[in-house]
Every structure is written in C-alpha cells, then in structure tokens.
Amino acid sequence: MKPRTKEQKHVLQLSKQLKPISEAAKRYAYEHCFEDIGLYKKNGWVWCQCCGHSSRLSSSLLGVALGCENGYECPECGKKLKLVYYRPTKTKGNTSRYFTLFQAYKGYQVIRTFNVRRCNYRNSSTMYDCVELWQNWIGETGKETIIGLDYSRSMFHFSWDYNSEMSIKRHNASVSYIAYEDMFDITGNYMYARGSVTKLLKRNGWTMDILKEKEIDIIPLMKSLIRMDDAFVEELVKQRQYGILGFWQHAGGRLKDRTQWQHAVRICERNKYIVEDGSLYMDYLELLRYFNLDTHNAKYVCPVDLKAAHDKLLEKKNKIEAEKEMERKAKEIEKQDKLYKERMKNFAGLSFGDKDIRIEPLHSVREFAEEGKAMHHCVFAMGYYDEERHPDSLILSAKDKKGKRLETIEVNTKSWKVIQSRAVCNGRTAQHDAIVNMVIKYMPLLRKTACTAK
C-alpha cells in the first residue's frame, strides 16, 4: 500500500536509514531460536541439525525413542542434542522462526521482526540466514505505523515475497468473511531482550523483563504506556505485577471492572508481594469474598503459597456447595416423592408372578434410588419417577424368590407395551424372556388398575 499521510511517508523514509541487524543479534538468534536436535538414522548415524556434522552412535532405536540418549554431545560443535528418529518423508531438515528485536530511533519505538531460517542438506554444513519481514513504528503520540514486505495467503497457503520492497501495511486479522491470524502481531515470536527503547517508555516503567512474560501483549502495552491513557496499567508495570497485567489484558481489559480488586493489588505493592499467576490470584480473591474474609488484610491478600491457599478455600467451597446441592435435591426429591405416591396410589400392594419370579411397581422415589444404585443403571438418575420427564412410564422391579433384584422393567401406559427390561449394568439375565412374557401376560391387570385410578 502506498504511503498516504505525512506520518507514513516520514516513517517509510526513516526505515531506509535503519542499520541492518547486528552480527551479535544474528548469532543470538541462530543459537536460541532453534532446538538443539540430532536426527538419529536407523543405521546408527546422528545428523546434527546445529552444524550438519554426522557421527556414529552405538545405541538402539528403542533407547533413542525412550529418550535415554538425550544429551548426546556433537563432536563437531559441542552442542548437547535431543535425538529424534529420522523419517525421510516426514522429518524436516529446514526450520524457520520469527525473531523480534526492539530499537529506539529518532523518537520512535521500532519493533523489527525477522525470519530466521536454519537449512540442512545432506553432505553439507548447516546454513543460517536472516531476512527482515516487517517493522512496527510507534510514535510519541502512541500511533502505530506498519511497514513490511509483500505476502500472499489464502486458506491453503502462505508465502512472503522476499524480492519485494518495504511498503505500508496494516493489521489484518480478517479478510472479508475469512478470519486469519494477524500477520503483524509479534505474540509468540522469540524476543531479543538486549535492544533499546525510547526515553518516554523508560520513564513510564518499561523494562526488558516484560518480554519474558508470554501472557502480555507487547505492542498494545507499549502504545498504552506512551499515551499514558491507563493509570492502572502504568501502576502494574512500575510495580512489576506482570502476572496481573497479563490477566487483565486477556480478561476484558478496559471494559472489565478492575476497581473492585484495585485495593488488593495495592496491598500487594505495599508488601512487595509479586503475583506470578494473575488468573489464579483473581480466583483466590473471589474465594476470599465468598467466605467474607477481609480483602483489605495482607494476611489474606498476600498468601505465602498462593496455590495451596487457593486449593484449600476451593475445597471448602466445594463441600459447602455440595451440601447445598444435596439439600436442594432432597427438597426436590421430597416434592417428587409426594407427587409420585399420589400418582401411583392405585398400584399400592400390586404384585404378580410365579414361584420363581415376583414383579411389583416401585412405590417411592427412595425405591428408585435403591434400584438405580443396586442395578447400576439410570432409572433414578434420569428421573423416571418424574411425570414431566417420563409421563407415560410405569416402572416395575422383578425379583427372585429370595428377594434378589433381577431386572427393572419399563411399561408404556399409552401403548401398554414393554419398552425395556434391564438387568445389572443394562444387561440381561437368564430369566429375561420369562420376565418380559410375564409382564405381557399380566398387562390386562396393569391396564385395569390404571383405568381404575382414572
């Protein structure tokens, strides 16, 4: 895109004055952006991906697969390698990663991103190269201008045009109805922590330690610190509360009410208490409020072991909630029990069968619970006693002459047919056919009893 404003034209001219990436930064990128890997071939040779050297290893394939040989030292470059089994069709010898460094230039904060590549070919040394892809320029007013190389992408491919010149770009998380990742977002890139930042950012609390925090969005934070539009963000940065800062960035940011816990954060600051896990800490504060504990007291707000304190309160809360749920269910079951007994009062005392099998209806919700627990099926859990959920179900229990449960039968009171008959774990007993036939035989009695009830 052609530059249209004075700001864009100025930035484009300044970008041409930037010096190439230093050799020290290149060496750092080559050493830290890639994993130290050795490709293990089935003939026993290890191909070092750091230098391209091949050496012999007297170890079994099983030992390599189990990780027993991890830490194998390459005799050429001295790197300790993680061994990976080499599959010619699947293992890639060429890898690349985005590498980002920070530079202050003529009042602008410049974030430069490079594509660092490591290429390995047979019978040759490892080759590295570094190509600059884009630059994020943030001015003294917090306005961002992006310049970068051209690229092409679709749902199925992506490629940079390395022969193109730097031109004006913009954040592009979506194109028409297709959602893509933002190409100019530096989240997830490997950050070079030895760069420089503007005096304005330093004054407002910026330190390179922030780059170690993976949860923090760097560019939005820089723009916010330059504009000074959020005092809470500046406070968190200066007090090094990066865990809370990362949480707030991803939990609604300015749109979320942060005032309710601002006092707790300031108590942490006064007591030099650094929160590592912002999400866990906010959950902990919610638990303190649940138990009506004083969130203005450093004893509660600054626990020695945050996870242990959080888990202790959470376990206590779960017990209370479980008791409340049991009470609620008990009241609901009591209500359902009265309704069920009223609906089934004409079936009270009904029992039929022969000398080996006796069948009778379940008379209460308690009996449903006992039946479901003993038979390991869902007659109670799925609420077969509830007229709203199962309005046409009549549940019978078949037992042998010793009173042992055999099967649970469901009869439809509209069609007067046996819907299902289940034994333990929804299985079948040897008497299954006899039980079903017996229910069918006594179906007129069941139907007559139901009609009498109406």
XYZ file of C-alpha atoms in Angstrom:
454
model
C 0.000 0.000 0.000
C 1.361 3.452 -0.901
C 2.004 5.955 1.904
C -0.853 8.446 2.083
C -0.194 10.583 5.148
C 2.812 12.650 6.198
C 3.397 10.251 9.063
C 3.503 7.209 6.758
C 5.850 8.939 4.304
C 8.124 10.030 7.133
C 8.271 6.530 8.652
C 8.967 4.965 5.272
C 11.922 7.305 4.781
C 13.251 6.652 8.273
C 13.043 2.876 7.768
C 15.546 3.148 4.937
C 18.027 4.735 7.346
C 17.971 1.848 9.822
C 21.145 -0.191 10.021
C 20.974 -3.923 9.237
C 20.697 -6.342 12.135
C 23.984 -6.663 14.011
C 26.149 -9.768 13.834
C 25.773 -10.214 17.605
C 21.965 -10.262 17.272
C 22.221 -12.740 14.390
C 24.420 -15.077 16.436
C 21.982 -14.828 19.317
C 19.067 -15.684 17.026
C 20.882 -18.638 15.444
C 21.774 -20.044 18.863
C 18.470 -19.502 20.687
C 15.646 -19.661 18.138
C 16.050 -23.349 17.326
C 16.057 -26.505 19.362
C 19.317 -28.441 19.500
C 18.258 -31.584 17.660
C 20.111 -34.570 16.276
C 18.341 -36.753 13.710
C 19.013 -40.408 14.505
C 19.067 -42.751 11.498
C 18.381 -46.453 11.760
C 21.934 -47.259 10.666
C 23.228 -45.628 13.873
C 24.324 -42.255 12.477
C 23.312 -38.981 14.146
C 22.865 -35.927 11.927
C 23.402 -32.760 13.972
C 20.965 -30.031 12.923
C 23.078 -27.321 14.551
C 26.192 -27.773 12.411
C 25.403 -30.515 9.861
C 28.016 -32.956 11.178
C 27.243 -36.707 11.199
C 28.629 -39.027 13.858
C 28.186 -42.650 14.851
C 26.151 -43.610 17.929
C 26.170 -47.130 19.357
C 22.667 -47.170 20.763
C 19.431 -48.990 19.965
C 16.460 -47.371 18.289
C 14.384 -48.201 21.388
C 16.817 -46.309 23.605
C 16.559 -43.261 21.363
C 12.744 -43.459 21.274
C 12.623 -43.596 25.092
C 14.889 -40.549 25.367
C 17.760 -42.455 27.003
C 20.312 -40.821 24.696
C 19.091 -37.226 25.013
C 22.042 -35.001 25.807
C 24.306 -36.662 23.240
C 27.173 -34.252 22.555
C 28.026 -33.471 18.950
C 31.806 -33.982 18.488
C 31.941 -31.108 15.986
C 30.045 -28.190 17.590
C 29.806 -29.484 21.181
C 26.009 -28.953 21.427
C 24.049 -31.396 23.576
C 21.405 -32.789 21.274
C 17.902 -34.088 21.719
C 17.731 -37.160 19.476
C 14.767 -37.580 17.156
C 14.237 -40.577 14.892
C 14.808 -39.588 11.272
C 11.953 -40.294 8.856
C 12.894 -39.171 5.329
C 9.301 -38.455 4.297
C 8.215 -36.664 7.485
C 11.259 -35.155 9.180
C 12.024 -31.619 8.028
C 15.650 -30.518 7.882
C 14.725 -26.865 7.291
C 13.103 -24.832 10.045
C 12.288 -21.142 10.500
C 11.107 -18.842 13.258
C 10.216 -15.194 13.726
C 12.771 -13.189 15.720
C 11.880 -9.742 17.090
C 14.168 -7.017 18.390
C 13.482 -3.531 19.774
C 15.180 -0.318 18.741
C 14.704 3.356 19.575
C 15.208 5.617 16.559
C 14.618 9.376 16.326
C 11.779 9.440 18.852
C 10.110 6.305 17.524
C 9.928 2.899 19.142
C 10.702 0.432 16.370
C 9.855 -3.258 16.662
C 11.665 -5.159 13.922
C 10.742 -8.750 13.041
C 12.979 -11.113 11.072
C 12.526 -14.562 9.610
C 15.441 -16.672 10.863
C 15.976 -19.901 8.928
C 18.121 -22.958 9.557
C 18.726 -25.131 6.486
C 20.252 -28.582 6.482
C 21.173 -30.507 3.349
C 22.964 -33.820 3.037
C 26.768 -33.761 2.961
C 26.946 -30.034 3.742
C 27.221 -27.776 6.773
C 24.172 -26.150 8.319
C 23.312 -22.794 6.780
C 21.586 -19.930 8.556
C 20.044 -16.782 7.141
C 18.035 -13.832 8.471
C 15.589 -11.700 6.456
C 13.674 -8.703 7.798
C 9.907 -9.046 7.237
C 8.172 -6.095 8.872
C 8.569 -3.182 11.292
C 6.113 -1.705 13.798
C 6.807 2.017 14.364
C 5.186 3.658 17.406
C 5.437 7.443 17.593
C 5.419 9.781 20.582
C 1.609 10.019 20.421
C 1.185 6.236 20.520
C 0.152 5.993 16.882
C 1.392 2.842 15.148
C 2.613 2.572 11.553
C 3.497 -0.767 9.984
C 5.780 -1.327 7.027
C 6.703 -4.736 5.651
C 7.322 -6.998 2.704
C 4.522 -8.148 0.432
C 2.977 -11.562 1.003
C 0.255 -13.773 -0.375
C -2.056 -16.074 1.533
C -5.272 -17.964 1.302
C -6.994 -20.658 3.310
C -4.443 -23.147 1.956
C -1.086 -21.385 1.671
C 1.071 -18.512 2.863
C 4.304 -17.078 1.460
C 6.421 -13.942 1.767
C 7.708 -12.156 -1.318
C 11.369 -11.738 -0.348
C 12.113 -9.748 -3.511
C 9.564 -7.021 -2.738
C 10.301 -3.675 -1.083
C 9.032 -2.456 2.254
C 5.652 -0.728 1.966
C 2.861 0.439 4.272
C 0.836 -2.396 5.847
C -1.917 -2.681 8.403
C -3.144 -5.182 10.954
C -5.181 -7.784 9.089
C -6.798 -10.341 11.380
C -9.714 -10.787 8.965
C -10.333 -10.521 5.264
C -13.989 -10.461 4.124
C -15.671 -13.474 5.734
C -12.447 -15.435 6.384
C -10.684 -14.964 9.737
C -6.897 -15.194 9.694
C -4.189 -14.631 12.267
C -2.880 -11.077 12.358
C 0.335 -11.163 10.329
C 1.889 -8.231 12.175
C 1.250 -9.397 15.725
C 4.539 -10.283 17.433
C 2.952 -12.562 20.048
C 4.785 -15.889 20.068
C 7.937 -14.536 18.398
C 11.337 -15.052 20.002
C 12.209 -11.716 21.626
C 15.725 -10.254 21.746
C 15.974 -8.670 25.188
C 19.126 -6.599 24.514
C 17.532 -3.859 22.446
C 16.753 -0.245 23.258
C 13.543 1.646 23.999
C 12.635 5.339 23.952
C 13.160 7.616 26.960
C 9.397 8.010 27.207
C 8.879 4.271 27.654
C 11.701 4.064 30.222
C 10.192 6.943 32.188
C 6.787 5.249 32.219
C 8.137 1.996 33.649
C 9.125 -0.187 30.698
C 11.794 -2.841 31.329
C 13.017 -5.633 29.088
C 11.926 -8.155 31.750
C 8.399 -7.739 30.386
C 9.470 -9.659 27.281
C 9.820 -12.804 29.415
C 6.093 -12.742 30.172
C 4.341 -14.766 27.461
C 0.854 -13.666 28.542
C 1.449 -9.953 27.878
C 0.648 -8.362 24.506
C 3.732 -6.219 23.914
C 2.645 -3.693 21.271
C -0.700 -2.721 22.927
C 1.172 -2.308 26.214
C 3.806 -0.061 24.609
C 1.144 2.121 22.995
C -0.722 2.407 26.287
C 2.440 3.419 28.184
C 3.340 6.012 25.555
C -0.143 7.545 25.503
C -0.477 7.366 29.305
C -4.170 6.587 28.848
C -4.452 3.949 31.582
C -3.013 4.749 35.007
C -3.732 1.219 36.239
C -1.551 -0.311 33.521
C 1.299 2.079 34.347
C 0.955 1.195 38.021
C 1.164 -2.546 37.334
C 4.195 -2.110 35.079
C 6.105 0.034 37.576
C 5.318 -2.392 40.411
C 6.297 -5.361 38.187
C 2.899 -7.037 38.641
C 3.193 -8.668 35.218
C 1.006 -11.643 36.150
C -1.971 -9.392 36.937
C -1.243 -7.213 33.903
C -1.313 -10.218 31.540
C -4.566 -11.413 33.106
C -6.288 -8.041 32.690
C -5.170 -7.751 29.081
C -6.945 -11.007 28.235
C -9.921 -10.694 30.587
C -11.727 -7.719 29.143
C -9.047 -5.052 29.502
C -10.526 -1.577 29.947
C -14.058 -2.884 29.510
C -13.845 -5.038 32.653
C -14.391 -3.542 36.097
C -10.978 -3.534 37.790
C -11.806 -1.201 40.663
C -13.205 -3.968 42.864
C -9.735 -5.503 43.350
C -7.532 -2.439 42.922
C -7.215 -2.108 46.685
C -5.935 -5.700 46.934
C -3.338 -5.073 44.228
C -2.083 -2.014 46.103
C -1.802 -4.026 49.316
C 0.411 -6.446 47.347
C 2.517 -3.500 46.192
C 2.969 -2.149 49.731
C 4.049 -5.585 50.940
C 6.369 -6.216 47.939
C 4.234 -9.226 47.030
C 4.582 -10.207 43.356
C 1.737 -12.174 41.768
C 3.060 -14.691 39.247
C -0.271 -16.186 38.152
C -2.860 -13.439 37.681
C -5.746 -15.751 36.798
C -5.225 -17.943 39.872
C -4.867 -14.874 42.090
C -8.132 -13.311 40.903
C -9.927 -16.605 41.529
C -8.403 -16.601 45.021
C -9.742 -13.095 45.693
C -13.200 -14.229 44.588
C -12.951 -17.104 47.087
C -11.999 -14.653 49.841
C -15.114 -12.645 49.070
C -17.238 -15.834 49.043
C -16.166 -16.583 52.633
C -16.481 -12.900 53.679
C -12.775 -12.719 54.527
C -11.116 -9.319 54.765
C -9.615 -8.452 51.377
C -8.007 -5.359 52.942
C -5.843 -7.548 55.183
C -2.389 -8.541 53.937
C -2.710 -11.837 55.835
C -5.301 -12.995 53.308
C -4.363 -10.905 50.266
C -0.672 -11.923 50.268
C -0.578 -15.704 50.925
C 2.820 -17.365 51.237
C 1.728 -20.209 48.954
C -0.953 -18.921 46.581
C -1.838 -22.282 45.053
C -2.140 -24.037 48.426
C -4.296 -21.220 49.829
C -6.469 -21.212 46.696
C -6.921 -25.004 46.747
C -7.775 -25.018 50.452
C -10.537 -22.432 50.038
C -11.778 -24.064 46.849
C -12.095 -27.456 48.561
C -14.007 -25.822 51.406
C -16.304 -24.053 48.979
C -16.949 -27.251 47.015
C -18.037 -29.027 50.207
C -20.454 -26.206 51.060
C -21.849 -26.135 47.534
C -22.202 -29.943 47.570
C -24.175 -29.769 50.831
C -26.412 -27.054 49.385
C -26.957 -29.150 46.287
C -27.844 -32.169 48.430
C -30.326 -30.109 50.408
C -31.838 -28.777 47.193
C -32.072 -32.269 45.734
C -33.535 -33.615 48.982
C -36.291 -30.991 48.866
C -36.896 -31.716 45.202
C -36.987 -35.467 45.823
C -39.384 -34.990 48.742
C -41.663 -32.993 46.471
C -41.401 -35.571 43.682
C -41.981 -38.391 46.170
C -45.335 -36.934 47.215
C -46.389 -36.468 43.598
C -45.251 -39.966 42.638
C -47.049 -41.646 45.542
C -50.226 -39.747 44.726
C -49.975 -40.831 41.083
C -49.228 -44.482 41.955
C -51.596 -44.947 44.905
C -53.823 -47.393 42.969
C -50.789 -49.609 42.278
C -50.021 -49.907 46.001
C -49.932 -53.557 47.027
C -49.921 -54.781 43.404
C -47.698 -57.837 42.905
C -47.755 -60.688 40.416
C -45.585 -63.562 39.214
C -44.931 -67.241 39.879
C -42.972 -69.297 42.381
C -39.596 -68.133 40.983
C -40.200 -64.505 39.937
C -42.165 -61.738 41.593
C -42.867 -58.403 39.881
C -44.188 -55.261 41.515
C -44.096 -51.475 40.867
C -41.626 -49.163 42.575
C -43.649 -47.334 45.214
C -41.459 -44.337 46.103
C -38.579 -42.220 44.886
C -36.380 -43.823 47.547
C -37.019 -47.190 45.910
C -35.959 -45.685 42.573
C -32.686 -44.580 44.197
C -32.120 -48.023 45.704
C -32.946 -49.714 42.401
C -30.574 -47.482 40.414
C -27.730 -47.977 42.898
C -28.145 -51.743 43.080
C -28.609 -52.282 39.344
C -26.073 -49.672 38.160
C -28.387 -48.091 35.617
C -30.090 -44.726 35.160
C -33.639 -45.367 36.404
C -33.097 -42.849 39.222
C -30.524 -40.526 37.637
C -32.717 -39.906 34.582
C -35.781 -39.240 36.735
C -38.154 -41.993 35.604
C -40.272 -41.092 38.627
C -40.888 -37.567 37.257
C -44.204 -37.227 35.454
C -42.949 -34.252 33.414
C -39.888 -36.079 32.074
C -41.487 -39.520 31.703
C -45.270 -39.024 31.730
C -46.133 -42.449 30.248
C -43.703 -44.679 32.163
C -44.611 -47.333 34.696
C -41.512 -48.810 36.347
C -41.607 -52.375 37.704
C -38.968 -54.385 39.555
C -38.519 -58.129 39.051
C -37.027 -60.163 41.923
C -36.388 -63.843 42.536
C -37.899 -65.813 45.390
C -35.053 -64.746 47.714
C -35.721 -61.055 47.024
C -32.669 -60.518 44.797
C -33.219 -57.956 42.064
C -33.217 -59.424 38.563
C -34.361 -56.714 36.146
C -36.075 -53.314 36.004
C -38.957 -53.054 33.517
C -40.461 -50.005 31.855
C -44.046 -50.203 30.563
C -45.604 -47.505 28.395
C -49.025 -46.623 29.834
C -50.376 -45.413 26.472
C -49.453 -48.323 24.230
C -49.259 -50.825 27.145
C -46.126 -52.413 25.783
C -42.833 -53.322 27.409
C -40.323 -50.632 26.400
C -37.242 -52.096 28.071
C -36.139 -54.559 30.711
C -32.643 -54.056 32.119
C -30.510 -56.122 34.468
C -27.307 -55.011 36.202
C -25.348 -52.501 34.054
C -28.131 -52.546 31.435
C -27.511 -56.206 30.729
C -29.840 -59.227 30.596
C -30.385 -62.141 32.936
C -31.139 -65.736 32.014
C -34.761 -65.070 33.041
C -35.114 -62.052 30.729
C -37.584 -63.637 28.313
C -39.589 -65.132 31.161
C -39.821 -61.722 32.869
C -40.964 -59.936 29.704
C -43.522 -62.627 28.910
C -44.858 -62.485 32.448
C -45.354 -58.704 32.240
C -47.148 -59.143 28.891
C -49.315 -61.858 30.461
C -50.343 -59.579 33.318
C -50.687 -56.477 31.143
C -54.524 -56.549 31.336
C -54.238 -56.392 35.131
C -51.926 -53.380 34.932
C -54.223 -51.706 32.438
C -57.290 -52.368 34.590
C -55.527 -50.957 37.653
C -54.561 -47.808 35.762
C -58.105 -47.337 34.447
C -59.464 -47.732 37.959
C -57.100 -44.980 39.050
C -58.566 -42.627 36.439
